[in-house]
């Protein structure tokens, strides 16, 4: 820790920003900028809003802010359709606003991680607009994946590849050619075999690193390299092979690209960190996390796991082993901008389809909100005790649930239209978060919010939970404050525990014990540091976690 004075309003000293290994056990707070805080009053969150809330994040105790895309975008996919990789969307601010955010965060000892989206651009990107105006076989089209169609007169798509948002992954343009888009049609895929593409993205990494960015989250890192030889082979993202042979995802060639990125990131002192979003089999994930590549890769296993002790323990064991194999540290995620919030997942009946629940506007099956939050608090406290990096999604520290009843005509996620209205998509976890008990947007901004908020959102606001003993916000604050000074070592020791209980000790002897069952169990010996539920009569309640010191 630094010997610098404490952050104003806290008794915590500002940590040094020169540690090259800061990311190994960091707590990273994901901000979805459009739904975090709105300063200018247009109903959309902005960069200045994030800067305004830096003191809140410092008091919460996070080490870094991860900003989801804030670049110029038509919002065909929530900002992941990037029209300019080296600017700020005018609706969110300016580069000067971004610089002010970096300065404010760094002054508080908080680092900045930004999203980079290399698989595809927006169809409004200057490159793609040039490609549309250029002839077949031109250098402009060679930056993307343009192909002639199949069938009579080329009227059929070049292959049967399917978009992640539903429908064909190919769209035809006016001159009859087709372009590839693994996501929305407004997100044309780049051709990463093109040296110009590679050079341009390296320039982007330097652009943001030169502005003080500390790290990068790489979107769809496993989708950049593709086998575009014809005839095109089928692809099945849900059952990727383990030998890197799928034509679209997790190809071995991607690692040469990421290795070149690591060389760019290592030009800086300290080196810039990076983490891969790679939905690949566990045995392949370690490749992205090697120190010669990005250094870390997201472990999404807990996003798909039930609230079950055997599932949690198996996932922890496997991912700690992977981290040791790759030389990285583990990453732990319970919620993010792409999935139903974990307070809701854990409150639905075991095995329930959250997508079907969303389609019923949250009516069927019945959500047990109290149980979901109880389990979410227990799981969060367990995860925050683990060695490795913890990624916290905005609002989870308030115990927010998914918003299921957004009116159909207010939905923004392209999944809704592309799925022919069978998948409501991800808007429910992207609803602007509440800061105050009342107001037109519960403190998000002065005049409404771009997605509708529930009428009871004020109950879950920062104002309602601040300083309230037992609130989820105070639970997170207490846990992160203890973790900050007790995260030595990158392994754990499992404890002997009763059935349905998972316990482990960290390097300096403090312990985390989680009761996954519903019946109370005897509380282990030790002083209680923090607990997800009230502790009474020497018993650990069901569906709760406690941290103990000797």
Short mmCIF file of C-alpha atoms in Angstrom, two decimals:
data_model
loop_
_atom_site.label_atom_id
_atom_site.label_comp_id
_atom_site.label_asym_id
_atom_site.label_seq_id
_atom_site.Cartn_x
_atom_site.Cartn_y
_atom_site.Cartn_z
CA UNK A 1 0.00 0.00 0.00
CA UNK A 2 1.07 3.58 -0.59
CA UNK A 3 1.92 5.99 2.21
CA UNK A 4 -0.06 8.70 0.44
CA UNK A 5 -2.84 10.47 2.40
CA UNK A 6 -6.27 8.86 2.51
CA UNK A 7 -8.94 9.47 -0.07
CA UNK A 8 -11.17 12.37 1.01
CA UNK A 9 -14.14 11.04 2.97
CA UNK A 10 -12.46 7.73 3.81
CA UNK A 11 -9.75 6.43 6.10
CA UNK A 12 -8.25 4.28 3.35
CA UNK A 13 -4.84 5.18 1.90
CA UNK A 14 -4.57 5.49 -1.86
CA UNK A 15 -2.95 2.33 -3.27
CA UNK A 16 0.01 2.58 -5.60
CA UNK A 17 -0.74 2.46 -9.29
CA UNK A 18 2.69 1.07 -10.18
CA UNK A 19 2.21 -2.57 -9.18
CA UNK A 20 2.43 -4.65 -12.39
CA UNK A 21 0.52 -7.50 -10.75
CA UNK A 22 -2.37 -5.44 -9.39
CA UNK A 23 -4.89 -7.34 -11.51
CA UNK A 24 -4.14 -10.76 -10.04
CA UNK A 25 -6.45 -10.33 -7.03
CA UNK A 26 -8.30 -7.15 -7.91
CA UNK A 27 -11.96 -6.32 -7.38
CA UNK A 28 -13.14 -4.91 -10.72
CA UNK A 29 -16.45 -3.05 -10.90
CA UNK A 30 -18.20 -3.23 -14.26
CA UNK A 31 -19.90 -0.01 -15.32
CA UNK A 32 -22.42 -0.12 -18.15
CA UNK A 33 -22.05 3.62 -18.85
CA UNK A 34 -25.45 4.26 -20.36
CA UNK A 35 -27.14 2.92 -17.23
CA UNK A 36 -24.87 4.09 -14.41
CA UNK A 37 -25.31 7.84 -13.88
CA UNK A 38 -26.67 10.62 -16.09
CA UNK A 39 -25.29 14.12 -15.53
CA UNK A 40 -26.57 15.97 -18.60
CA UNK A 41 -30.19 14.91 -18.15
CA UNK A 42 -30.89 13.22 -21.48
CA UNK A 43 -31.90 9.93 -19.84
CA UNK A 44 -28.68 8.17 -20.88
CA UNK A 45 -25.74 7.67 -18.56
CA UNK A 46 -22.51 9.42 -19.46
CA UNK A 47 -18.80 9.56 -18.72
CA UNK A 48 -19.23 12.57 -16.46
CA UNK A 49 -21.70 10.50 -14.46
CA UNK A 50 -19.06 7.87 -13.82
CA UNK A 51 -16.59 10.55 -12.75
CA UNK A 52 -19.20 11.98 -10.40
CA UNK A 53 -19.53 8.58 -8.70
CA UNK A 54 -15.82 7.83 -8.25
CA UNK A 55 -16.05 8.66 -4.51
CA UNK A 56 -18.85 6.10 -4.17
CA UNK A 57 -16.74 3.45 -5.88
CA UNK A 58 -13.73 4.29 -3.74
CA UNK A 59 -15.81 3.94 -0.59
CA UNK A 60 -17.17 0.67 -1.92
CA UNK A 61 -13.57 -0.52 -2.10
CA UNK A 62 -13.01 -1.53 -5.73
CA UNK A 63 -9.60 -1.64 -7.38
CA UNK A 64 -10.65 -0.90 -10.94
CA UNK A 65 -13.56 0.29 -13.07
CA UNK A 66 -14.30 -1.67 -16.22
CA UNK A 67 -16.18 0.52 -18.69
CA UNK A 68 -18.40 -1.25 -21.17
CA UNK A 69 -18.24 0.42 -24.60
CA UNK A 70 -18.60 4.21 -24.57
CA UNK A 71 -17.54 4.72 -28.20
CA UNK A 72 -19.64 6.34 -30.94
CA UNK A 73 -22.39 3.84 -31.73
CA UNK A 74 -25.88 3.55 -33.17
CA UNK A 75 -26.67 1.17 -30.28
CA UNK A 76 -27.62 -1.73 -32.50
CA UNK A 77 -26.06 -3.87 -29.75
CA UNK A 78 -25.83 -1.71 -26.67
CA UNK A 79 -22.63 0.00 -27.77
CA UNK A 80 -20.83 -3.12 -28.99
CA UNK A 81 -21.37 -1.86 -32.53
CA UNK A 82 -18.44 0.57 -32.56
CA UNK A 83 -18.31 3.31 -35.21
CA UNK A 84 -15.02 4.83 -34.00
CA UNK A 85 -12.62 3.03 -31.67
CA UNK A 86 -10.74 6.19 -30.67
CA UNK A 87 -13.46 8.55 -29.55
CA UNK A 88 -16.33 8.93 -27.08
CA UNK A 89 -19.95 8.81 -28.19
CA UNK A 90 -21.17 12.45 -28.17
CA UNK A 91 -24.23 11.30 -26.19
CA UNK A 92 -21.84 10.15 -23.44
CA UNK A 93 -19.33 12.98 -23.52
CA UNK A 94 -15.96 13.85 -25.03
CA UNK A 95 -12.37 12.68 -24.90
CA UNK A 96 -11.78 15.47 -22.39
CA UNK A 97 -14.50 13.93 -20.20
CA UNK A 98 -12.78 10.58 -20.50
CA UNK A 99 -9.44 12.10 -19.51
CA UNK A 100 -11.11 13.68 -16.49
CA UNK A 101 -12.50 10.29 -15.47
CA UNK A 102 -9.07 8.67 -15.71
CA UNK A 103 -7.57 11.47 -13.63
CA UNK A 104 -10.27 11.24 -10.96
CA UNK A 105 -10.07 7.47 -10.77
CA UNK A 106 -6.29 7.45 -10.55
CA UNK A 107 -6.37 10.12 -7.85
CA UNK A 108 -8.57 7.74 -5.86
CA UNK A 109 -6.27 4.79 -6.52
CA UNK A 110 -8.73 3.17 -8.96
CA UNK A 111 -7.61 1.88 -12.34
CA UNK A 112 -9.55 2.05 -15.60
CA UNK A 113 -10.21 -0.93 -17.88
CA UNK A 114 -11.96 -0.37 -21.22
CA UNK A 115 -13.74 -2.72 -23.56
CA UNK A 116 -12.20 -3.32 -26.96
CA UNK A 117 -14.38 -4.98 -29.61
CA UNK A 118 -12.13 -6.52 -32.27
CA UNK A 119 -14.38 -9.11 -33.92
CA UNK A 120 -16.61 -6.60 -35.66
CA UNK A 121 -17.22 -2.89 -36.22
CA UNK A 122 -20.42 -0.94 -36.62
CA UNK A 123 -21.83 -0.75 -40.13
CA UNK A 124 -21.38 3.02 -39.67
CA UNK A 125 -17.61 2.68 -39.26
CA UNK A 126 -15.74 4.62 -41.94
CA UNK A 127 -14.15 1.40 -43.15
CA UNK A 128 -17.45 -0.35 -43.74
CA UNK A 129 -18.99 2.67 -45.42
CA UNK A 130 -15.97 2.71 -47.74
CA UNK A 131 -16.42 -1.02 -48.39
CA UNK A 132 -20.04 -0.49 -49.44
CA UNK A 133 -18.96 2.16 -51.91
CA UNK A 134 -16.08 0.08 -53.31
CA UNK A 135 -16.18 -2.69 -55.92
CA UNK A 136 -15.87 -6.41 -55.33
CA UNK A 137 -12.32 -7.50 -54.65
CA UNK A 138 -11.27 -4.05 -53.45
CA UNK A 139 -8.89 -3.39 -50.56
CA UNK A 140 -11.75 -1.76 -48.66
CA UNK A 141 -13.86 -4.91 -48.78
CA UNK A 142 -10.84 -7.05 -47.88
CA UNK A 143 -10.91 -5.63 -44.35
CA UNK A 144 -14.22 -7.44 -43.88
CA UNK A 145 -15.62 -10.81 -44.98
CA UNK A 146 -17.45 -10.24 -48.25
CA UNK A 147 -18.36 -13.24 -50.40
CA UNK A 148 -20.57 -14.10 -53.35
CA UNK A 149 -23.74 -15.95 -52.51
CA UNK A 150 -24.69 -19.52 -53.29
CA UNK A 151 -27.54 -20.91 -55.34
CA UNK A 152 -28.99 -19.43 -58.53
CA UNK A 153 -27.73 -15.89 -59.10
CA UNK A 154 -25.99 -15.96 -55.70
CA UNK A 155 -29.31 -15.31 -54.01
CA UNK A 156 -28.63 -17.62 -51.04
CA UNK A 157 -26.18 -16.95 -48.20
CA UNK A 158 -22.63 -18.23 -48.79
CA UNK A 159 -22.97 -20.69 -45.87
CA UNK A 160 -25.38 -21.90 -43.21
CA UNK A 161 -23.63 -20.00 -40.42
CA UNK A 162 -26.05 -18.58 -37.86
CA UNK A 163 -25.84 -15.26 -36.05
CA UNK A 164 -25.61 -15.27 -32.25
CA UNK A 165 -28.72 -13.10 -32.31
CA UNK A 166 -30.68 -15.47 -34.54
CA UNK A 167 -31.07 -15.84 -38.28
CA UNK A 168 -28.40 -16.02 -40.94
CA UNK A 169 -24.93 -14.65 -40.20
CA UNK A 170 -24.87 -13.16 -43.72
CA UNK A 171 -26.53 -10.05 -45.14
CA UNK A 172 -26.71 -9.19 -48.85
CA UNK A 173 -25.85 -5.72 -50.14
CA UNK A 174 -27.01 -3.86 -53.24
CA UNK A 175 -24.45 -5.29 -55.68
CA UNK A 176 -25.33 -8.85 -54.71
CA UNK A 177 -22.41 -9.73 -52.44
CA UNK A 178 -22.90 -10.86 -48.86
CA UNK A 179 -21.02 -9.84 -45.71
CA UNK A 180 -20.51 -11.88 -42.55
CA UNK A 181 -21.80 -10.79 -39.14
CA UNK A 182 -21.70 -13.25 -36.26
CA UNK A 183 -23.87 -10.84 -34.29
CA UNK A 184 -26.31 -8.15 -35.53
CA UNK A 185 -26.35 -7.22 -39.21
CA UNK A 186 -25.13 -3.80 -38.09
CA UNK A 187 -21.94 -5.49 -36.81
CA UNK A 188 -19.92 -6.68 -39.84
CA UNK A 189 -17.06 -9.03 -38.98
CA UNK A 190 -13.51 -7.94 -39.67
CA UNK A 191 -11.06 -10.21 -41.47
CA UNK A 192 -8.17 -10.66 -39.05
CA UNK A 193 -5.96 -12.23 -41.69
CA UNK A 194 -5.66 -8.69 -43.11
CA UNK A 195 -2.47 -6.94 -41.88
CA UNK A 196 -4.19 -3.55 -42.06
CA UNK A 197 -6.78 -4.69 -39.54
CA UNK A 198 -4.11 -5.94 -37.17
CA UNK A 199 -2.05 -2.76 -37.40
CA UNK A 200 -5.07 -0.55 -36.82
CA UNK A 201 -6.09 -2.33 -33.64
CA UNK A 202 -2.57 -2.16 -32.26
CA UNK A 203 -2.82 1.59 -32.83
CA UNK A 204 -6.08 1.59 -30.86
CA UNK A 205 -4.44 -0.19 -27.93
CA UNK A 206 -1.70 2.44 -27.88
CA UNK A 207 -4.21 5.30 -28.21
CA UNK A 208 -6.01 4.37 -25.00
CA UNK A 209 -2.89 3.23 -23.15
CA UNK A 210 -1.31 6.60 -23.88
CA UNK A 211 -4.37 8.24 -22.29
CA UNK A 212 -3.75 6.34 -19.07
CA UNK A 213 -5.96 3.29 -19.49
CA UNK A 214 -4.68 0.48 -17.27
CA UNK A 215 -6.18 -2.53 -19.01
CA UNK A 216 -8.47 -3.95 -21.67
CA UNK A 217 -11.37 -6.37 -21.70
CA UNK A 218 -11.36 -8.12 -25.10
CA UNK A 219 -14.85 -8.82 -26.40
CA UNK A 220 -15.38 -12.14 -28.24
CA UNK A 221 -11.65 -12.84 -28.12
CA UNK A 222 -12.30 -16.37 -29.38
CA UNK A 223 -14.03 -15.19 -32.57
CA UNK A 224 -11.36 -13.13 -34.31
CA UNK A 225 -9.58 -15.80 -36.38
CA UNK A 226 -11.69 -17.69 -38.92
CA UNK A 227 -11.23 -20.40 -41.52
CA UNK A 228 -12.65 -18.70 -44.60
CA UNK A 229 -11.54 -21.32 -47.11
CA UNK A 230 -14.32 -22.62 -49.31
CA UNK A 231 -16.47 -24.60 -49.22
CA UNK A 232 -17.36 -23.24 -45.78
CA UNK A 233 -17.62 -25.83 -43.03
CA UNK A 234 -20.45 -25.85 -40.46
CA UNK A 235 -19.89 -24.34 -37.02
CA UNK A 236 -21.52 -25.16 -33.69
CA UNK A 237 -20.54 -22.71 -30.96
CA UNK A 238 -22.36 -24.77 -28.33
CA UNK A 239 -20.12 -27.79 -28.96
CA UNK A 240 -16.69 -26.43 -29.81
CA UNK A 241 -13.97 -29.00 -30.53
CA UNK A 242 -10.92 -29.15 -28.29
CA UNK A 243 -8.40 -28.99 -31.12
CA UNK A 244 -9.07 -25.44 -32.36
CA UNK A 245 -10.61 -26.67 -35.61
CA UNK A 246 -13.99 -24.91 -35.58
CA UNK A 247 -14.16 -22.55 -38.58
CA UNK A 248 -15.38 -19.55 -36.57
CA UNK A 249 -14.50 -19.82 -32.90
CA UNK A 250 -11.46 -20.60 -30.77
CA UNK A 251 -9.12 -21.25 -33.65
CA UNK A 252 -5.45 -21.70 -32.85
CA UNK A 253 -4.55 -18.76 -35.11
CA UNK A 254 -6.14 -16.33 -32.64
CA UNK A 255 -3.27 -16.85 -30.24
CA UNK A 256 -0.75 -15.37 -32.62
CA UNK A 257 -2.91 -12.25 -32.78
CA UNK A 258 -3.23 -12.02 -29.01
CA UNK A 259 0.50 -12.60 -28.64
CA UNK A 260 1.13 -9.52 -30.77
CA UNK A 261 -1.25 -7.56 -28.53
CA UNK A 262 0.71 -8.63 -25.45
CA UNK A 263 3.87 -7.25 -26.98
CA UNK A 264 2.13 -3.89 -27.42
CA UNK A 265 0.77 -3.91 -23.87
CA UNK A 266 4.21 -4.73 -22.49
CA UNK A 267 5.63 -1.56 -24.04
CA UNK A 268 4.15 0.32 -21.07
CA UNK A 269 5.33 0.64 -17.47
CA UNK A 270 3.57 -0.94 -15.76
CA UNK A 271 2.38 -3.28 -18.54
CA UNK A 272 -1.29 -2.89 -19.41
CA UNK A 273 -3.47 -5.74 -18.24
CA UNK A 274 -5.95 -7.60 -20.43
CA UNK A 275 -8.66 -10.19 -20.01
CA UNK A 276 -10.36 -12.33 -22.64
CA UNK A 277 -14.06 -12.88 -23.03
CA UNK A 278 -13.79 -16.36 -24.51
CA UNK A 279 -16.76 -18.73 -24.29
CA UNK A 280 -14.68 -21.84 -24.89
CA UNK A 281 -14.18 -25.23 -23.21
CA UNK A 282 -12.27 -24.97 -19.94
CA UNK A 283 -9.25 -26.80 -21.34
CA UNK A 284 -8.92 -24.15 -24.05
CA UNK A 285 -9.50 -21.12 -21.83
CA UNK A 286 -6.05 -21.36 -20.28
CA UNK A 287 -4.48 -20.56 -23.66
CA UNK A 288 -5.94 -17.03 -23.63
CA UNK A 289 -4.70 -16.47 -20.08
CA UNK A 290 -1.07 -17.25 -20.72
CA UNK A 291 1.38 -14.46 -19.78
CA UNK A 292 2.48 -14.34 -23.44
CA UNK A 293 -1.10 -13.46 -24.41
CA UNK A 294 -3.77 -11.54 -22.50
CA UNK A 295 -2.81 -12.74 -19.03
CA UNK A 296 -6.35 -13.52 -17.85
CA UNK A 297 -9.55 -15.03 -19.25
CA UNK A 298 -13.03 -14.84 -17.83
CA UNK A 299 -14.29 -17.88 -16.00
CA UNK A 300 -18.04 -17.86 -16.65
CA UNK A 301 -18.73 -21.22 -15.01
CA UNK A 302 -20.59 -19.75 -12.04
CA UNK A 303 -22.95 -17.89 -14.38
CA UNK A 304 -24.36 -21.24 -15.40
CA UNK A 305 -24.03 -23.15 -12.12
CA UNK A 306 -26.83 -23.86 -9.65
CA UNK A 307 -26.63 -22.78 -6.02
CA UNK A 308 -25.13 -26.10 -5.05
CA UNK A 309 -22.06 -26.98 -2.93
CA UNK A 310 -20.71 -29.70 -5.22
CA UNK A 311 -21.03 -27.47 -8.28
CA UNK A 312 -19.27 -24.54 -6.59
CA UNK A 313 -16.46 -26.65 -5.19
CA UNK A 314 -15.82 -28.41 -8.53
CA UNK A 315 -15.73 -25.07 -10.38
CA UNK A 316 -13.36 -23.56 -7.83
CA UNK A 317 -11.01 -26.54 -7.95
CA UNK A 318 -10.94 -26.63 -11.74
CA UNK A 319 -10.34 -22.92 -12.18
CA UNK A 320 -7.63 -22.67 -9.55
CA UNK A 321 -5.89 -25.56 -11.32
CA UNK A 322 -6.24 -23.79 -14.66
CA UNK A 323 -4.80 -20.60 -13.22
CA UNK A 324 -1.82 -22.48 -11.89
CA UNK A 325 -1.32 -24.13 -15.28
CA UNK A 326 -1.47 -20.86 -17.23
CA UNK A 327 0.43 -18.67 -14.79
CA UNK A 328 -2.60 -16.36 -14.56
CA UNK A 329 -4.95 -15.85 -11.64
CA UNK A 330 -8.55 -17.00 -11.51
CA UNK A 331 -11.48 -14.74 -12.33
CA UNK A 332 -14.88 -14.96 -10.65
CA UNK A 333 -18.13 -13.60 -12.09
CA UNK A 334 -21.70 -13.97 -10.82
CA UNK A 335 -23.43 -11.26 -12.90
CA UNK A 336 -22.65 -9.06 -15.88
CA UNK A 337 -24.35 -7.10 -18.68
CA UNK A 338 -25.19 -10.26 -20.66
CA UNK A 339 -26.95 -12.49 -18.11
CA UNK A 340 -29.89 -12.47 -15.72
CA UNK A 341 -28.75 -11.01 -12.38
CA UNK A 342 -27.76 -13.68 -9.89
CA UNK A 343 -30.20 -12.53 -7.19
CA UNK A 344 -32.94 -13.48 -9.64
CA UNK A 345 -31.34 -16.67 -10.94
CA UNK A 346 -31.03 -17.99 -7.40
CA UNK A 347 -34.63 -17.05 -6.58
CA UNK A 348 -36.19 -19.03 -9.40
CA UNK A 349 -37.00 -22.71 -8.83
CA UNK A 350 -33.94 -24.91 -9.34
CA UNK A 351 -33.61 -25.77 -13.02
CA UNK A 352 -36.01 -23.04 -14.16
CA UNK A 353 -35.44 -21.43 -17.54
CA UNK A 354 -34.72 -17.75 -16.87
CA UNK A 355 -35.44 -16.93 -20.51
CA UNK A 356 -38.94 -18.35 -20.24
CA UNK A 357 -39.39 -16.44 -16.99
CA UNK A 358 -38.46 -13.21 -18.77
CA UNK A 359 -40.89 -13.95 -21.59
CA UNK A 360 -43.68 -14.22 -18.98
CA UNK A 361 -42.72 -10.76 -17.70
CA UNK A 362 -41.54 -12.38 -14.50
CA UNK A 363 -44.81 -14.10 -13.61
CA UNK A 364 -44.01 -17.77 -14.25
CA UNK A 365 -42.46 -19.49 -12.46
CA UNK A 366 -42.90 -17.45 -9.30
CA UNK A 367 -39.71 -15.71 -8.20
CA UNK A 368 -38.82 -16.02 -4.50
CA UNK A 369 -37.15 -12.62 -4.22
CA UNK A 370 -36.10 -13.01 -0.59
CA UNK A 371 -34.50 -16.39 -1.16
CA UNK A 372 -32.79 -15.17 -4.31
CA UNK A 373 -31.21 -12.25 -2.48
CA UNK A 374 -30.24 -14.43 0.48
CA UNK A 375 -28.47 -16.88 -1.81
CA UNK A 376 -26.93 -14.07 -3.87
CA UNK A 377 -25.42 -12.49 -0.74
CA UNK A 378 -24.03 -15.86 0.32
CA UNK A 379 -22.57 -16.61 -3.10
CA UNK A 380 -21.08 -13.12 -3.42
CA UNK A 381 -19.37 -13.37 -0.05
CA UNK A 382 -17.98 -16.79 -0.97
CA UNK A 383 -16.66 -15.52 -4.31
CA UNK A 384 -15.08 -12.44 -2.74
CA UNK A 385 -13.14 -14.75 -0.42
CA UNK A 386 -11.57 -16.68 -3.29
CA UNK A 387 -8.04 -16.05 -4.59
CA UNK A 388 -8.05 -14.32 -7.95
CA UNK A 389 -9.94 -11.36 -9.42
CA UNK A 390 -13.59 -10.72 -8.62
CA UNK A 391 -15.76 -8.90 -11.16
CA UNK A 392 -18.73 -7.05 -9.65
CA UNK A 393 -21.50 -5.84 -11.96
CA UNK A 394 -23.05 -2.47 -11.21
CA UNK A 395 -26.00 -2.77 -8.87
CA UNK A 396 -25.24 -6.22 -7.53
CA UNK A 397 -23.85 -4.49 -4.42
CA UNK A 398 -27.41 -3.20 -3.91
CA UNK A 399 -28.99 -6.64 -4.32
CA UNK A 400 -30.78 -5.65 -7.51
CA UNK A 401 -33.01 -8.17 -9.24
CA UNK A 402 -33.53 -8.53 -12.97
CA UNK A 403 -36.26 -6.28 -14.37
CA UNK A 404 -38.51 -8.70 -16.22
CA UNK A 405 -41.54 -6.61 -17.16
CA UNK A 406 -40.04 -4.03 -19.52
CA UNK A 407 -42.79 -3.28 -22.07
CA UNK A 408 -42.17 -4.88 -25.44
CA UNK A 409 -42.08 -1.54 -27.21
CA UNK A 410 -39.30 -0.32 -24.90
CA UNK A 411 -36.92 -3.24 -25.45
CA UNK A 412 -33.59 -2.27 -27.01
CA UNK A 413 -31.62 -5.52 -27.24
CA UNK A 414 -31.32 -6.75 -30.86
CA UNK A 415 -32.01 -10.27 -29.63
CA UNK A 416 -35.68 -9.31 -29.34
CA UNK A 417 -36.13 -8.52 -33.02
CA UNK A 418 -33.62 -11.04 -34.39
CA UNK A 419 -35.25 -13.91 -32.44
CA UNK A 420 -38.65 -13.03 -33.92
CA UNK A 421 -39.79 -11.94 -30.47
CA UNK A 422 -38.97 -15.20 -28.69
CA UNK A 423 -36.02 -13.88 -26.64
CA UNK A 424 -36.36 -10.65 -24.65
CA UNK A 425 -32.60 -10.35 -24.42
CA UNK A 426 -30.49 -8.54 -21.87
CA UNK A 427 -32.24 -5.26 -21.16
CA UNK A 428 -33.44 -6.48 -17.77
CA UNK A 429 -29.95 -6.35 -16.29
CA UNK A 430 -29.14 -3.06 -18.04
CA UNK A 431 -31.87 -0.94 -16.45
CA UNK A 432 -30.33 2.25 -14.94
CA UNK A 433 -29.45 1.68 -11.30
CA UNK A 434 -31.14 3.62 -8.45
CA UNK A 435 -29.18 6.13 -6.39
CA UNK A 436 -31.99 7.75 -4.40
CA UNK A 437 -35.29 6.71 -2.87
CA UNK A 438 -37.36 8.91 -5.19
CA UNK A 439 -37.26 11.07 -8.28
CA UNK A 440 -38.06 10.58 -11.94
CA UNK A 441 -35.17 8.11 -12.28
CA UNK A 442 -34.32 7.41 -8.63
CA UNK A 443 -31.25 9.63 -8.81
CA UNK A 444 -29.88 8.16 -12.02
CA UNK A 445 -30.38 11.53 -13.67
CA UNK A 446 -32.54 14.65 -13.47
CA UNK A 447 -35.12 13.63 -16.04
CA UNK A 448 -36.02 9.97 -16.53
CA UNK A 449 -34.11 6.95 -17.78
CA UNK A 450 -33.71 5.30 -21.17
CA UNK A 451 -35.08 2.00 -19.85
CA UNK A 452 -38.05 1.94 -17.42
CA UNK A 453 -37.25 1.31 -13.76
CA UNK A 454 -39.55 -0.58 -11.37
CA UNK A 455 -41.75 1.51 -9.10
CA UNK A 456 -40.06 0.07 -5.99
CA UNK A 457 -36.49 0.72 -7.17
CA UNK A 458 -36.00 3.36 -4.48
CA UNK A 459 -36.12 0.64 -1.85
CA UNK A 460 -32.93 -0.78 -3.32
CA UNK A 461 -31.16 2.52 -3.87
CA UNK A 462 -27.79 3.64 -2.57
CA UNK A 463 -29.56 6.24 -0.43
CA UNK A 464 -31.82 3.60 1.14
CA UNK A 465 -28.94 1.23 1.93
CA UNK A 466 -26.14 3.63 2.81
CA UNK A 467 -25.13 3.20 6.45
CA UNK A 468 -27.91 0.68 7.12
CA UNK A 469 -26.62 -2.25 9.14
CA UNK A 470 -27.25 -5.51 7.29
CA UNK A 471 -27.92 -3.91 3.90
CA UNK A 472 -26.35 -5.51 0.86
CA UNK A 473 -24.35 -2.34 0.18
CA UNK A 474 -22.82 -2.40 3.66
CA UNK A 475 -22.13 -6.13 3.29
CA UNK A 476 -20.09 -5.46 0.15
CA UNK A 477 -18.29 -2.52 1.73
CA UNK A 478 -17.30 -4.57 4.76
CA UNK A 479 -16.20 -7.54 2.68
CA UNK A 480 -14.11 -5.46 0.28
CA UNK A 481 -12.46 -3.53 3.12
CA UNK A 482 -11.36 -6.78 4.79
CA UNK A 483 -10.35 -8.38 1.51
CA UNK A 484 -8.12 -5.43 0.63
CA UNK A 485 -5.76 -6.28 3.50
CA UNK A 486 -6.20 -10.08 3.50
CA UNK A 487 -5.57 -11.32 -0.03
CA UNK A 488 -2.15 -12.86 0.26
CA UNK A 489 -1.39 -16.03 -1.70
CA UNK A 490 -3.29 -17.41 -4.67
CA UNK A 491 -4.46 -20.72 -3.28
CA UNK A 492 -6.72 -22.05 -0.56
CA UNK A 493 -7.05 -25.01 1.79
CA UNK A 494 -10.35 -26.86 1.93
CA UNK A 495 -11.82 -27.42 5.39
CA UNK A 496 -13.61 -30.45 6.73
CA UNK A 497 -17.26 -29.42 6.82
CA UNK A 498 -20.72 -30.94 7.32
CA UNK A 499 -22.83 -32.01 4.37
CA UNK A 500 -24.04 -29.07 2.20
CA UNK A 501 -21.35 -26.81 3.67
CA UNK A 502 -18.26 -25.53 1.83
CA UNK A 503 -15.38 -23.99 3.74
CA UNK A 504 -11.81 -22.99 2.98
CA UNK A 505 -8.92 -21.10 4.53
CA UNK A 506 -6.77 -18.45 2.88
CA UNK A 507 -3.01 -17.99 3.23
CA UNK A 508 -2.99 -16.10 6.52
CA UNK A 509 -5.58 -18.31 8.17
CA UNK A 510 -8.88 -16.50 7.74
CA UNK A 511 -11.74 -18.70 6.62
CA UNK A 512 -14.90 -18.57 4.53
CA UNK A 513 -17.72 -21.00 5.31
CA UNK A 514 -20.92 -21.27 3.25
CA UNK A 515 -23.99 -23.22 4.27
CA UNK A 516 -25.73 -24.18 1.01
CA UNK A 517 -28.41 -26.09 2.89
CA UNK A 518 -31.59 -24.70 4.43
CA UNK A 519 -31.02 -25.83 8.03
CA UNK A 520 -28.64 -24.01 10.38
CA UNK A 521 -25.31 -25.65 11.23
CA UNK A 522 -22.93 -25.02 14.13
CA UNK A 523 -20.75 -21.97 13.56
CA UNK A 524 -17.04 -22.86 13.41
CA UNK A 525 -14.80 -21.39 16.06
CA UNK A 526 -13.35 -17.94 15.42
CA UNK A 527 -14.24 -14.29 15.36
CA UNK A 528 -16.89 -13.29 12.83
CA UNK A 529 -15.58 -10.70 10.37
CA UNK A 530 -18.59 -10.41 8.11
CA UNK A 531 -21.65 -12.55 7.48
CA UNK A 532 -24.29 -12.55 4.77
CA UNK A 533 -27.07 -13.21 7.32
CA UNK A 534 -27.42 -12.45 11.04
CA UNK A 535 -25.64 -14.97 13.24
CA UNK A 536 -27.54 -16.09 16.34
CA UNK A 537 -27.08 -18.75 19.03
CA UNK A 538 -23.78 -19.96 17.55
CA UNK A 539 -25.46 -21.20 14.36
CA UNK A 540 -24.76 -20.42 10.71
CA UNK A 541 -28.16 -20.01 9.03
CA UNK A 542 -29.05 -21.84 5.88
CA UNK A 543 -28.04 -20.30 2.55
CA UNK A 544 -25.50 -17.97 4.12
CA UNK A 545 -21.75 -17.34 4.27
CA UNK A 546 -19.50 -16.17 7.10
CA UNK A 547 -15.87 -15.06 7.23
CA UNK A 548 -13.92 -15.91 10.36
CA UNK A 549 -10.53 -15.16 11.84
CA UNK A 550 -8.79 -17.19 14.53
#
